Coordinates of C-alpha atoms and ligand atoms in Angstrom, one line a residue:
M1 CA 16.2 -12.3 -24.6
K2 CA 17.2 -15.7 -26.0
F3 CA 16.0 -18.9 -24.3
P4 CA 17.3 -22.4 -24.7
Q5 CA 14.8 -25.1 -25.7
F6 CA 14.2 -27.8 -23.1
S7 CA 12.5 -31.1 -23.7
M8 CA 8.8 -31.3 -24.1
L9 CA 8.5 -33.5 -21.0
P10 CA 7.7 -30.9 -18.4
F11 CA 5.0 -29.4 -20.7
L12 CA 3.4 -32.8 -21.1
M13 CA 3.3 -33.2 -17.4
V14 CA 1.4 -29.9 -17.2
V15 CA -1.0 -31.2 -19.9
V16 CA -1.7 -34.3 -17.8
M17 CA -2.1 -32.2 -14.7
L18 CA -4.6 -30.0 -16.4
S19 CA -6.6 -32.6 -18.1
L20 CA -6.9 -34.5 -14.8
S21 CA -8.4 -31.4 -13.3
G22 CA -10.9 -31.0 -16.1
T23 CA -9.7 -27.6 -17.1
T24 CA -10.5 -26.5 -20.7
L25 CA -8.2 -23.9 -22.1
S26 CA -8.1 -21.8 -25.2
H27 CA -5.0 -21.5 -27.4
P28 CA -3.3 -18.5 -25.9
H29 CA -3.5 -20.1 -22.5
W30 CA -1.9 -23.3 -23.8
D31 CA 0.7 -21.3 -25.5
F32 CA 1.5 -19.4 -22.4
L33 CA 1.8 -22.6 -20.3
H34 CA 3.8 -24.2 -23.0
C35 CA 6.2 -21.2 -23.1
L36 CA 6.6 -21.1 -19.4
S37 CA 6.9 -24.8 -18.7
L38 CA 9.6 -25.1 -21.4
R39 CA 11.6 -22.5 -19.4
L40 CA 11.1 -23.9 -15.9
A41 CA 13.2 -27.0 -16.6
N42 CA 11.4 -29.7 -14.7
Y43 CA 8.1 -30.9 -13.3
S44 CA 9.1 -30.4 -9.7
T45 CA 9.7 -26.7 -10.3
I46 CA 6.6 -26.3 -12.4
S47 CA 4.4 -27.8 -9.7
K48 CA 5.7 -25.3 -7.2
V49 CA 5.5 -22.3 -9.5
I50 CA 2.5 -22.5 -11.8
Y51 CA -1.1 -22.6 -10.4
V52 CA -3.8 -22.8 -13.0
Q53 CA -7.5 -22.6 -12.2
N54 CA -8.7 -26.0 -10.9
N55 CA -5.3 -26.8 -9.4
P56 CA -6.4 -27.8 -5.8
S57 CA -4.1 -25.0 -4.4
Y58 CA -5.1 -22.3 -6.8
S59 CA -7.8 -20.8 -4.6
S60 CA -5.8 -20.8 -1.4
V61 CA -2.8 -19.2 -3.2
L62 CA -5.0 -16.6 -4.7
N63 CA -6.8 -15.9 -1.4
A64 CA -3.7 -15.9 0.8
S65 CA -2.8 -12.3 -0.2
I66 CA -6.2 -10.8 -0.8
H67 CA -6.5 -8.1 1.9
N68 CA -9.8 -6.7 0.7
T69 CA -12.6 -9.2 0.4
R70 CA -14.6 -6.8 -1.7
F71 CA -12.5 -8.4 -4.5
S72 CA -13.0 -12.0 -3.4
T73 CA -16.4 -12.9 -4.7
P74 CA -17.5 -15.4 -7.4
A75 CA -18.0 -12.5 -9.7
T76 CA -14.5 -11.1 -9.3
P77 CA -12.4 -11.7 -12.4
K78 CA -9.7 -14.4 -11.7
P79 CA -6.3 -14.8 -13.1
F80 CA -5.9 -17.6 -15.6
A81 CA -2.7 -18.6 -13.7
I82 CA -0.8 -17.5 -10.6
I83 CA 2.9 -17.7 -11.0
T84 CA 5.0 -17.9 -7.8
P85 CA 8.6 -17.7 -8.9
L86 CA 11.3 -19.2 -6.8
K87 CA 14.1 -17.4 -8.5
T88 CA 14.9 -14.5 -10.7
S89 CA 14.9 -16.5 -13.9
H90 CA 11.3 -17.6 -13.2
V91 CA 10.3 -14.0 -13.0
R92 CA 12.0 -13.2 -16.3
S93 CA 10.3 -16.3 -17.9
T94 CA 6.9 -15.2 -16.7
L95 CA 7.5 -11.7 -18.1
Y96 CA 8.7 -13.1 -21.4
C97 CA 5.8 -15.6 -21.8
S98 CA 3.0 -13.2 -20.8
K99 CA 4.4 -10.6 -23.2
K100 CA 4.7 -13.1 -26.0
H101 CA 1.2 -14.5 -25.6
G102 CA -0.6 -11.3 -24.7
F103 CA -1.5 -11.8 -21.1
Q104 CA -1.6 -8.8 -18.8
L105 CA 0.7 -9.2 -15.8
R106 CA -0.3 -8.1 -12.3
I107 CA 2.6 -8.1 -9.8
R108 CA 1.6 -8.9 -6.3
S109 CA 3.7 -8.5 -3.1
G110 CA 1.6 -8.0 0.0
G111 CA -1.7 -7.8 -1.8
H112 CA -2.9 -4.7 0.1
D113 CA -3.8 -2.6 -2.9
V114 CA -7.1 -1.1 -1.7
E115 CA -8.6 -1.4 -5.2
G116 CA -7.3 -5.0 -5.6
L117 CA -5.2 -4.0 -8.6
S118 CA -2.5 -6.6 -7.8
Y119 CA -4.9 -9.5 -8.3
V120 CA -7.9 -8.3 -10.4
S121 CA -8.0 -7.3 -14.0
E122 CA -10.8 -7.0 -16.5
V123 CA -8.7 -8.5 -19.3
P124 CA -7.1 -12.0 -19.4
F125 CA -4.2 -11.9 -16.9
V126 CA -1.8 -13.7 -14.8
I127 CA -0.6 -12.9 -11.3
L128 CA 3.1 -12.7 -10.7
D129 CA 3.1 -13.4 -6.9
L130 CA 6.3 -12.6 -5.1
L131 CA 5.5 -14.7 -2.0
N132 CA 8.7 -16.6 -2.3
F133 CA 10.7 -13.4 -2.6
R134 CA 10.8 -12.6 1.1
A135 CA 14.4 -12.7 2.1
I136 CA 15.7 -9.9 4.3
K137 CA 19.4 -9.2 5.1
V138 CA 20.1 -6.7 7.8
D139 CA 23.6 -5.2 8.1
T140 CA 23.7 -3.4 11.5
K141 CA 27.3 -2.3 11.0
N142 CA 26.5 -0.3 7.9
E143 CA 23.0 0.4 9.1
V144 CA 21.4 -0.9 5.9
A145 CA 19.3 -3.8 4.8
W146 CA 18.2 -5.6 1.6
V147 CA 14.6 -6.6 1.6
Q148 CA 12.9 -8.5 -1.1
S149 CA 9.6 -7.1 -2.4
G150 CA 7.4 -10.0 -1.2
A151 CA 8.5 -9.5 2.5
T152 CA 5.9 -7.9 4.7
L153 CA 6.7 -4.9 6.9
G154 CA 6.2 -7.2 9.9
E155 CA 8.9 -9.5 8.7
L156 CA 11.2 -6.5 8.0
Y157 CA 10.6 -5.0 11.4
Y158 CA 11.1 -8.4 13.0
A159 CA 14.4 -9.0 11.2
I160 CA 15.7 -5.6 12.3
A161 CA 14.7 -6.1 15.9
A162 CA 16.2 -9.6 16.0
K163 CA 19.6 -7.8 15.6
T164 CA 19.3 -4.5 17.4
N165 CA 16.9 -2.5 19.4
T166 CA 18.3 0.9 18.4
L167 CA 17.7 0.7 14.6
A168 CA 14.4 0.8 12.8
F169 CA 12.8 1.6 9.5
P170 CA 10.3 4.3 8.9
A171 CA 7.4 2.5 7.0
G172 CA 3.7 1.7 7.5
M173 CA 1.9 0.6 10.6
C174 CA 0.0 -2.5 9.3
H175 CA 2.4 -5.5 9.6
T176 CA 1.0 -7.5 6.7
V177 CA 1.6 -4.7 4.1
G178 CA 4.1 -5.8 1.5
A179 CA 7.4 -3.9 0.8
G180 CA 6.8 -4.2 -2.9
G181 CA 3.7 -2.1 -3.2
H182 CA 4.2 0.0 -0.1
F183 CA 7.7 1.4 -1.1
S184 CA 6.4 1.9 -4.7
G185 CA 3.9 4.4 -3.4
G186 CA 5.8 6.2 -0.7
G187 CA 4.9 4.6 2.6
Y188 CA 4.6 6.1 6.0
G189 CA 4.1 5.3 9.6
T190 CA 5.1 6.3 13.1
L191 CA 8.6 7.5 12.2
F192 CA 7.8 9.7 9.2
R193 CA 7.9 13.1 11.0
K194 CA 11.4 12.2 12.0
Y195 CA 12.8 10.4 9.0
G196 CA 10.3 10.9 6.1
L197 CA 8.7 8.1 4.0
A198 CA 9.9 4.6 3.4
A199 CA 10.7 5.7 -0.1
D200 CA 12.9 8.6 1.2
N201 CA 15.1 5.9 2.8
I202 CA 15.7 3.6 -0.2
I203 CA 19.2 3.7 -1.5
D204 CA 19.3 1.0 -4.2
A205 CA 17.0 -1.5 -5.8
R206 CA 17.0 -4.5 -8.0
M207 CA 14.5 -4.4 -10.8
I208 CA 13.6 -6.3 -14.0
D209 CA 12.6 -4.0 -16.9
V210 CA 10.1 -4.8 -19.7
N211 CA 13.0 -6.3 -21.8
G212 CA 14.0 -8.7 -19.0
R213 CA 17.1 -6.8 -18.1
I214 CA 18.1 -7.0 -14.4
L215 CA 19.0 -3.5 -13.3
D216 CA 20.3 -1.8 -10.1
R217 CA 20.3 1.9 -9.3
K218 CA 23.4 2.5 -11.4
S219 CA 22.2 0.7 -14.5
M220 CA 18.6 1.9 -14.4
G221 CA 19.7 5.5 -14.0
E222 CA 18.5 8.2 -11.6
D223 CA 15.3 8.9 -13.5
V224 CA 14.0 5.4 -13.2
F225 CA 15.3 5.1 -9.6
W226 CA 13.4 8.3 -8.8
A227 CA 10.2 7.0 -10.4
I228 CA 10.1 3.6 -8.7
R229 CA 10.3 5.3 -5.2
G230 CA 6.7 6.6 -5.1
G231 CA 5.3 6.6 -8.7
G232 CA 3.1 3.6 -7.9
G233 CA 3.5 -0.1 -8.6
N234 CA 3.1 -2.2 -11.7
T235 CA 4.3 0.7 -13.9
F236 CA 8.0 0.8 -14.5
G237 CA 9.1 -2.8 -14.0
I238 CA 9.2 -5.6 -11.5
V239 CA 11.1 -4.6 -8.4
L240 CA 12.7 -7.7 -6.8
A241 CA 14.4 -6.1 -3.8
W242 CA 15.2 -2.8 -2.2
K243 CA 18.3 -1.6 -0.3
I244 CA 17.2 0.5 2.6
K245 CA 18.9 2.8 5.1
L246 CA 18.1 2.0 8.7
V247 CA 17.4 4.8 11.1
P248 CA 18.4 5.2 14.8
V249 CA 15.7 4.9 17.5
P250 CA 16.2 5.1 21.3
A251 CA 16.0 1.8 23.2
V252 CA 12.9 3.1 24.9
V253 CA 10.1 5.0 23.3
T254 CA 6.8 6.1 24.8
V255 CA 3.4 5.4 23.2
F256 CA 0.1 6.9 24.4
T257 CA -3.6 6.8 23.7
V258 CA -6.2 9.3 24.8
N259 CA -9.9 8.8 23.8
K260 CA -12.3 11.7 23.7
N261 CA -15.9 11.2 22.6
L262 CA -18.4 13.9 21.6
E263 CA -19.5 14.3 25.2
Q264 CA -15.9 14.8 26.2
N265 CA -15.3 17.7 23.8
A266 CA -13.8 15.6 21.0
T267 CA -14.7 18.2 18.4
K268 CA -13.1 21.1 20.3
I269 CA -10.0 19.1 21.1
F270 CA -9.5 17.9 17.5
H271 CA -10.1 21.4 16.3
R272 CA -7.3 22.6 18.6
W273 CA -5.0 19.7 17.6
Q274 CA -5.0 21.0 14.0
Y275 CA -3.1 24.2 15.1
I276 CA -0.6 22.4 17.2
A277 CA 0.3 18.8 16.1
H278 CA 2.2 19.7 12.9
K279 CA 4.4 22.1 14.8
L280 CA 5.4 19.7 17.6
P281 CA 9.0 18.3 17.6
D282 CA 9.7 15.7 15.0
D283 CA 10.4 13.1 17.7
L284 CA 6.7 13.0 18.2
F285 CA 4.2 11.1 16.0
M286 CA 0.5 11.8 16.5
N287 CA -2.4 10.3 14.8
V288 CA -6.1 10.9 15.3
W289 CA -8.7 8.2 14.5
I290 CA -12.3 9.0 14.3
T291 CA -14.7 6.1 14.8
K292 CA -18.2 5.4 16.0
V293 CA -18.4 3.8 19.5
N294 CA -20.9 2.9 22.2
S295 CA -21.9 5.9 24.3
S296 CA -22.1 5.7 28.1
Q297 CA -25.9 5.7 27.7
V298 CA -26.9 2.1 27.0
G299 CA -27.9 1.5 23.4
M300 CA -26.7 4.9 22.2
K301 CA -23.8 5.7 19.9
T302 CA -21.3 8.5 19.9
V303 CA -18.2 9.4 17.9
Q304 CA -14.7 9.1 19.4
A305 CA -11.5 10.8 18.5
T306 CA -8.6 8.6 19.5
F307 CA -5.4 10.5 19.9
R308 CA -2.6 8.0 19.6
G309 CA 1.1 8.7 19.3
M310 CA 4.7 7.9 20.1
L311 CA 7.6 9.9 21.4
L312 CA 11.2 8.9 20.7
G313 CA 11.9 9.4 24.3
G314 CA 10.7 8.7 27.9
V315 CA 7.3 9.2 29.5
D316 CA 8.3 12.2 31.6
E317 CA 9.6 14.1 28.6
L318 CA 6.3 13.3 26.7
I319 CA 4.1 14.5 29.5
T320 CA 6.0 17.7 30.0
L321 CA 5.9 18.3 26.3
I322 CA 2.1 17.7 25.9
Q323 CA 1.2 19.6 29.1
D324 CA 3.2 22.6 27.7
K325 CA 2.0 22.5 24.1
F326 CA -1.4 20.7 24.1
P327 CA -2.8 20.8 27.6
E328 CA -6.3 20.3 26.2
L329 CA -5.6 16.7 25.6
G330 CA -5.3 16.0 29.3
L331 CA -2.5 13.5 28.8
A332 CA -1.8 11.6 32.0
E333 CA 0.8 9.0 32.9
E334 CA -1.8 6.2 32.8
N335 CA -2.3 6.9 29.1
C336 CA 1.3 6.2 28.4
N337 CA 3.5 3.2 28.1
E338 CA 7.3 3.0 27.7
M339 CA 8.5 0.1 25.5
S340 CA 11.0 -0.8 22.8
W341 CA 10.4 0.4 19.2
I342 CA 9.5 -3.2 18.1
E343 CA 6.8 -3.4 20.8
S344 CA 5.4 0.0 19.5
V345 CA 5.0 -1.7 16.1
L346 CA 2.6 -4.2 17.8
Y347 CA 0.9 -1.4 19.7
F348 CA 0.2 0.6 16.5
G349 CA -0.6 -2.5 14.5
G350 CA -3.4 -3.4 16.9
L351 CA -1.6 -6.6 17.9
P352 CA -1.3 -8.1 21.4
L353 CA 2.0 -7.0 23.1
Q354 CA 3.0 -10.5 24.4
S355 CA 5.2 -11.7 21.6
V356 CA 6.8 -10.1 18.6
D357 CA 6.5 -13.4 16.7
I358 CA 3.0 -12.4 15.7
L359 CA 4.6 -10.0 13.2
L360 CA 5.4 -13.0 11.1
D361 CA 1.7 -14.1 11.0
K362 CA -0.1 -12.8 8.0
N363 CA -3.4 -13.9 9.3
A364 CA -3.2 -12.3 12.7
L365 CA -6.0 -9.8 11.9
P366 CA -9.3 -10.5 10.1
T367 CA -9.6 -9.4 6.5
L368 CA -12.7 -7.2 5.7
S369 CA -14.1 -5.6 2.6
L370 CA -13.2 -1.9 2.3
K371 CA -13.2 1.3 0.3
A372 CA -10.6 4.0 0.9
K373 CA -10.3 7.6 -0.1
S374 CA -7.7 10.2 1.0
D375 CA -7.3 14.0 1.4
Y376 CA -4.6 16.4 2.4
V377 CA -5.5 19.4 4.7
K378 CA -3.6 22.7 4.6
E379 CA -5.9 25.0 6.7
P380 CA -7.5 24.1 10.0
I381 CA -11.1 22.9 9.5
P382 CA -13.5 25.1 11.4
E383 CA -15.4 23.6 14.4
S384 CA -18.7 23.6 12.4
G385 CA -17.0 21.6 9.7
I386 CA -15.7 19.0 12.2
E387 CA -19.1 18.7 13.7
G388 CA -20.5 17.7 10.3
L389 CA -17.7 15.2 9.9
M390 CA -18.4 13.7 13.3
S391 CA -22.1 13.4 12.6
M392 CA -21.5 11.5 9.4
F393 CA -19.8 8.9 11.6
L394 CA -23.1 8.4 13.4
E395 CA -24.7 7.2 10.2
E396 CA -25.6 3.5 9.9
E397 CA -23.0 2.8 7.2
A398 CA -20.2 4.0 9.4
D399 CA -20.3 1.2 12.0
N400 CA -16.9 0.0 10.8
A401 CA -15.6 3.3 9.3
V402 CA -12.5 5.2 10.4
A403 CA -10.9 8.5 9.4
M404 CA -7.1 8.1 10.1
I405 CA -5.5 11.5 10.5
P406 CA -1.7 11.7 11.0
A407 CA -0.2 15.0 11.7
F408 CA 2.4 16.1 9.1
G409 CA 5.3 18.6 9.6
G410 CA 8.7 17.7 10.8
K411 CA 11.0 16.1 8.2
M412 CA 8.2 16.1 5.7
D413 CA 8.4 19.9 5.6
D414 CA 12.1 19.8 4.7
I415 CA 11.9 17.5 1.7
P416 CA 11.3 19.3 -1.6
E417 CA 8.2 18.4 -3.5
N418 CA 10.1 17.0 -6.5
E419 CA 12.6 15.0 -4.5
L420 CA 10.5 11.9 -5.1
P421 CA 7.2 11.3 -7.0
Y422 CA 5.3 11.7 -3.6
P423 CA 4.6 15.5 -3.6
H424 CA 2.6 16.1 -0.4
R425 CA 5.3 17.7 1.7
A426 CA 5.5 21.2 3.3
G427 CA 2.3 23.0 3.9
N428 CA 0.2 20.0 4.9
L429 CA -1.2 20.0 8.4
F430 CA -2.3 16.4 8.0
E431 CA -3.5 13.7 5.7
A432 CA -6.9 12.1 6.2
T433 CA -7.6 8.6 5.0
Y434 CA -11.3 7.6 5.1
I435 CA -11.9 3.9 5.2
V436 CA -15.3 2.3 5.3
Q437 CA -15.4 -1.5 6.0
W438 CA -17.9 -4.2 6.0
T439 CA -17.9 -8.0 6.2
K440 CA -17.6 -10.3 3.2
E441 CA -21.1 -11.6 3.9
E442 CA -22.3 -8.0 3.3
N443 CA -20.6 -7.7 -0.1
A444 CA -24.0 -7.6 -1.8
E445 CA -24.7 -4.3 0.0
S446 CA -21.3 -2.9 -0.7
G447 CA -23.0 -0.1 -2.7
K448 CA -24.4 1.6 0.4
Y449 CA -21.0 1.7 2.1
I450 CA -19.2 2.9 -1.0
S451 CA -21.7 5.7 -1.4
W452 CA -21.3 6.7 2.2
S453 CA -17.5 7.1 1.5
R454 CA -18.4 9.2 -1.5
R455 CA -20.8 11.4 0.5
L456 CA -18.1 11.9 3.1
Y457 CA -15.6 12.8 0.5
S458 CA -18.0 15.3 -1.1
Y459 CA -18.8 16.8 2.4
M460 CA -15.0 17.4 3.0
T461 CA -14.5 19.3 -0.3
P462 CA -14.5 22.8 1.2
Y463 CA -12.0 21.9 3.9
V464 CA -9.2 20.1 1.9
S465 CA -6.6 20.8 -0.7
K466 CA -7.8 22.2 -4.0
S467 CA -6.5 22.4 -7.6
P468 CA -5.6 19.7 -7.5
R469 CA -7.4 18.0 -4.7
E470 CA -4.5 15.9 -3.6
A471 CA -4.6 12.2 -2.8
Y472 CA -2.2 9.5 -1.6
V473 CA -1.5 6.9 -4.3
N474 CA -1.0 4.1 -1.7
Y475 CA -4.7 4.6 -0.9
R476 CA -5.7 4.3 -4.5
D477 CA -9.2 5.5 -5.4
L478 CA -10.5 4.5 -8.8
D479 CA -13.3 7.1 -8.3
L480 CA -10.6 9.6 -9.3
G481 CA -10.5 8.2 -12.8
I482 CA -9.1 5.2 -14.6
N483 CA -7.1 4.3 -17.8
N484 CA -9.0 2.8 -20.6
N485 CA -7.7 -0.7 -21.3
D486 CA -7.2 -0.3 -25.0
Y487 CA -5.9 3.3 -25.1
T488 CA -4.6 5.4 -22.3
S489 CA -4.4 9.1 -22.9
Y490 CA -2.2 11.5 -21.1
E491 CA -5.2 13.9 -20.7
Q492 CA -7.3 11.3 -19.1
A493 CA -4.6 10.1 -16.8
S494 CA -3.8 13.7 -15.8
I495 CA -7.0 13.9 -13.9
W496 CA -5.9 11.4 -11.2
G497 CA -2.2 11.8 -12.0
F498 CA -1.9 15.4 -10.7
K499 CA -3.9 14.5 -7.6
Y500 CA -1.4 11.8 -6.7
F501 CA 1.8 13.4 -7.9
K502 CA 1.2 17.1 -8.7
N503 CA 3.8 18.3 -11.2
N504 CA 5.9 15.2 -10.7
F505 CA 3.3 13.4 -12.9
K506 CA 5.0 15.0 -16.0
R507 CA 8.4 13.5 -15.1
L508 CA 6.7 10.1 -14.4
V509 CA 5.2 10.1 -17.8
Q510 CA 8.6 10.9 -19.4
V511 CA 10.3 8.1 -17.5
K512 CA 7.5 5.7 -18.4
T513 CA 7.8 6.7 -22.1
K514 CA 11.5 5.9 -21.9
V515 CA 11.4 2.5 -20.1
D516 CA 8.1 1.0 -21.2
P517 CA 6.9 2.8 -24.4
M518 CA 4.5 0.0 -25.3
N519 CA 2.8 0.2 -21.9
F520 CA 3.2 -3.4 -21.0
F521 CA 3.2 -2.8 -17.2
R522 CA -0.2 -1.3 -16.7
N523 CA -3.3 -1.2 -14.6
E524 CA -6.3 1.1 -14.1
Q525 CA -4.1 3.8 -12.7
S526 CA -0.6 3.2 -13.9
I527 CA 1.4 6.1 -15.5
P528 CA 0.8 6.1 -19.3
P529 CA 3.6 6.6 -21.8
L530 CA 3.2 9.9 -23.8
L531 CA 2.1 8.2 -27.0
S532 CA 0.3 5.2 -25.6
P533 CA 0.0 2.5 -28.2
W534 CA -3.4 1.1 -29.1
K535 CA -4.1 -2.3 -27.7
K536 CA -6.0 -5.0 -29.5
K537 CA -9.2 -5.7 -27.7
G538 CA -8.7 -8.4 -25.0
N539 CA -5.0 -8.0 -24.7
Ligands
LIG1 C1 -4.9 -2.6 6.2 C2 -4.0 -1.6 5.5 C3 -3.1 -0.8 6.2 C4 -2.3 0.1 5.5 N1 -1.5 0.8 6.3 C5 -0.7 1.7 5.7 C6 0.2 2.6 6.4 O1 0.3 2.5 7.7 N2 1.0 3.5 5.7 C7 0.9 3.6 4.4 O2 1.6 4.4 3.8 N3 0.1 2.8 3.7 C8 -0.7 1.9 4.3 N4 -1.5 1.1 3.5 C9 -1.5 1.3 2.1 C10 -0.4 0.4 1.5 O3 0.8 1.1 1.6 C11 -0.6 0.2 0.0 O4 -1.8 -0.5 -0.2 C12 0.5 -0.6 -0.7 O5 0.5 -0.4 -2.0 C13 0.4 -2.1 -0.4 O6 1.5 -2.8 -0.8 P1 1.4 -4.4 -1.0 O7 2.7 -4.9 -1.5 O8 0.9 -5.0 0.2 O9 0.3 -4.5 -2.1 P2 0.1 -5.1 -3.5 O10 -1.4 -5.2 -3.7 O11 0.9 -6.4 -3.7 O12 0.7 -4.1 -4.5 C14 0.2 -2.7 -4.6 C15 0.6 -2.2 -6.0 O13 2.0 -2.3 -6.3 C16 2.2 -3.2 -7.3 N5 3.4 -4.0 -7.0 C17 3.5 -4.8 -5.9 N6 4.7 -5.4 -5.8 C18 5.4 -4.8 -6.8 C19 6.8 -5.0 -7.2 N7 7.6 -5.9 -6.6 N8 7.2 -4.3 -8.3 C20 6.4 -3.5 -9.0 N9 5.1 -3.3 -8.6 C21 4.6 -3.9 -7.5 C22 1.0 -4.0 -7.5 O14 0.8 -4.5 -8.8 C23 -0.1 -3.0 -7.1 O15 -0.4 -2.2 -8.2 C24 -2.4 0.2 4.1 C25 -3.3 -0.6 3.4 C26 -4.1 -1.5 4.0 C27 -5.1 -2.3 3.2
LIG2 C1 14.6 -29.5 -11.0 O1 15.4 -28.3 -11.1 C2 15.9 -27.8 -9.9 C3 16.7 -26.5 -10.3 O2 16.1 -25.8 -11.3 C4 16.9 -28.7 -9.3 O3 17.4 -28.2 -8.1 C5 16.1 -30.1 -9.1 O4 17.1 -31.0 -8.6 C6 15.5 -30.5 -10.4 N1 14.7 -31.7 -10.1 C7 14.8 -32.8 -10.9 C8 13.9 -33.9 -10.5 O5 15.4 -32.8 -11.9
LIG3 C1 -11.1 -18.3 -1.5 O1 -12.1 -17.2 -1.5 C2 -13.3 -17.6 -2.2 C3 -14.2 -16.3 -2.3 O2 -14.4 -15.8 -1.0 C4 -14.0 -18.8 -1.6 O3 -15.1 -19.1 -2.3 C5 -13.0 -19.9 -1.5 O4 -13.6 -21.0 -0.8 C6 -11.7 -19.5 -0.9 N1 -10.8 -20.6 -1.0 C7 -10.0 -21.1 0.0 C8 -9.2 -22.2 -0.3 O5 -10.1 -20.6 1.1
LIG4 C1 -15.8 20.7 27.6 O1 -15.4 22.0 27.4 C2 -16.2 22.9 28.2 C3 -15.7 24.4 28.0 O2 -15.3 24.5 26.7 C4 -15.9 22.6 29.7 O3 -16.6 23.5 30.5 C5 -16.2 21.2 30.0 O4 -15.8 20.8 31.3 C6 -15.5 20.3 29.0 N1 -16.0 18.9 29.2 C7 -15.2 17.9 29.4 C8 -15.8 16.5 29.6 O5 -14.0 18.0 29.4
LIG5 C1 -21.8 -1.8 22.1 O1 -23.2 -2.0 22.6 C2 -23.8 -3.1 22.0 C3 -25.2 -3.2 22.5 O2 -25.9 -2.0 22.3 C4 -23.0 -4.4 22.4 O3 -23.6 -5.5 21.8 C5 -21.6 -4.3 22.0 O4 -20.9 -5.4 22.5 C6 -21.0 -3.0 22.5 N1 -19.7 -2.8 22.0 C7 -18.6 -2.6 22.7 C8 -17.3 -2.4 22.0 O5 -18.7 -2.4 23.9

């Protein structure tokens, strides 16, 4: 890359800005700012793009996309600068200057990484925050769309629904999740039994590689295009935008919720569900949530299994289907609701059904502190095993815990394991994501919640996938192992790598070795190149 020299003026403005705010900076920090300000052309751009600590907006820009307040404490390592590029050249400049001056780069889109990897690092780092890369172009005629990485799923769904009520996109259920990280790890929601993962429906992408080259599917080649659709973020390059294939949905879908607590045979019904749900038609999505709730006896608690789902069809068809295949659920018309697909997004997102505009609101739901872990289940869990799982939810630490258990099968059974990096396809009855949550005020006691999640995970060992015990990379779990910062070995990374990717891990390592042999794009669980270079301490 060759960059023209601009005048010193913009940089001097930054110097003034910093000295006014009382920041003291060491040499590499100055050098980085100097490098970047030279390339951003003028002060007006600089003030919109560079946020250093002590800039009055730094903290709000940092917090705006933190979706796990476990990583929003005074002790959490903070980036020396947050860069919010307005255009592609700013992204390239940030990449160039952080490489040149030895700062780690953390790419952030929606900021939902459950281990905070997009905004926390143990070494000096900057955040490349794609909050201004949120454009979405929907082409209903060709049934495709381009979506920039910083856009949220809510913004994407909203943009599709603004044009048509018979096209959709099969991605996650939480409206504030970002396309950038979500698509990079697979991504699924209520349409995945019909159409597969979000990543299965990506047909092109625009990416910047470590050398600053802007690539599309053709110029990056099929290996890299394969790897970025599920191999995890912050690893192969900076994905700026994705071209996605839209999928047909009927104008009317039917959603339903049935709650069963322990006194209402929740254990038995969930046990039965395991034999049935994965074999139901792919037009049906069904998810079980296990949570602690108030019992009908005042002051007592029980555990509830919430069976929530959606049929791509009408209510009569749904009731007939469930009465035939799963009568134990006792589904009745009052549990069901016909609506448009976009309204179902609100329903599954836990949002009020009044107005779809709320999909554009990133603060519609409160942010908590959380720890997540995940499993895949291939054999039905015996009733005694479910009883133990249920009783763990009665423990004190589980007040705000949930096990989210979507049935697999359908289209997921038809896609070969090596089609994309995401390998958890045929043979899975369901996935289970365990999330334990607490408030920011309770962060000092986070240890007790995290150890509850570890005890639950350990309890589940006999009932879940083995050799490897598979896990979903989008619910990253650093308990599975991390890369050393100064040297990343293939062997060490294999421990978690095979859990997330099974044999696809090997191909991911090959691709990484080709596109980023010096391992510039890295985090605690990024794919290492085969012969990972040693890093100087602190870089
Ligand atoms: C409340 C909540 C609900 C969720 N619901 C679902 C769900 O329904 N289905 C599901 O499958 N998953 C779900 N997830 C998991 C979610 O898919 C992942 O956390 C996802 O990685 C988040 O993407 P993001 O852009 O919001 O996060 P970020 O934190 O911004 O990014 C995640 C990772 O990708 C990297 N990255 C981000 N943008 C880019 C880019 N443009 N180029 C390269 N790398 C990038 C980051 O550095 C980081 O390592 C949920 C998570 C939470 C916290
Ligand atoms: C700063 O640069 C941007 C484009 O990079 C331009 O649109 C804007 O007019 C410039 N502002 C000044 C004050 O020169
Ligand atoms: C950002 O979060 C931190 C940590 O919770 C808090 O101290 C700070 O006041 C927040 N800043 C803003 C602007 O909300
Ligand atoms: C629970 O199941 C038992 C038999 O398995 C049945 O007799 C009982 O009525 C059920 N209870 C409820 C609340 O459905
Ligand atoms: C559960 O019960 C407690 C009192 O025991 C009460 O404060 C709380 O509001 C109840 N929660 C719900 C969701 O009803």
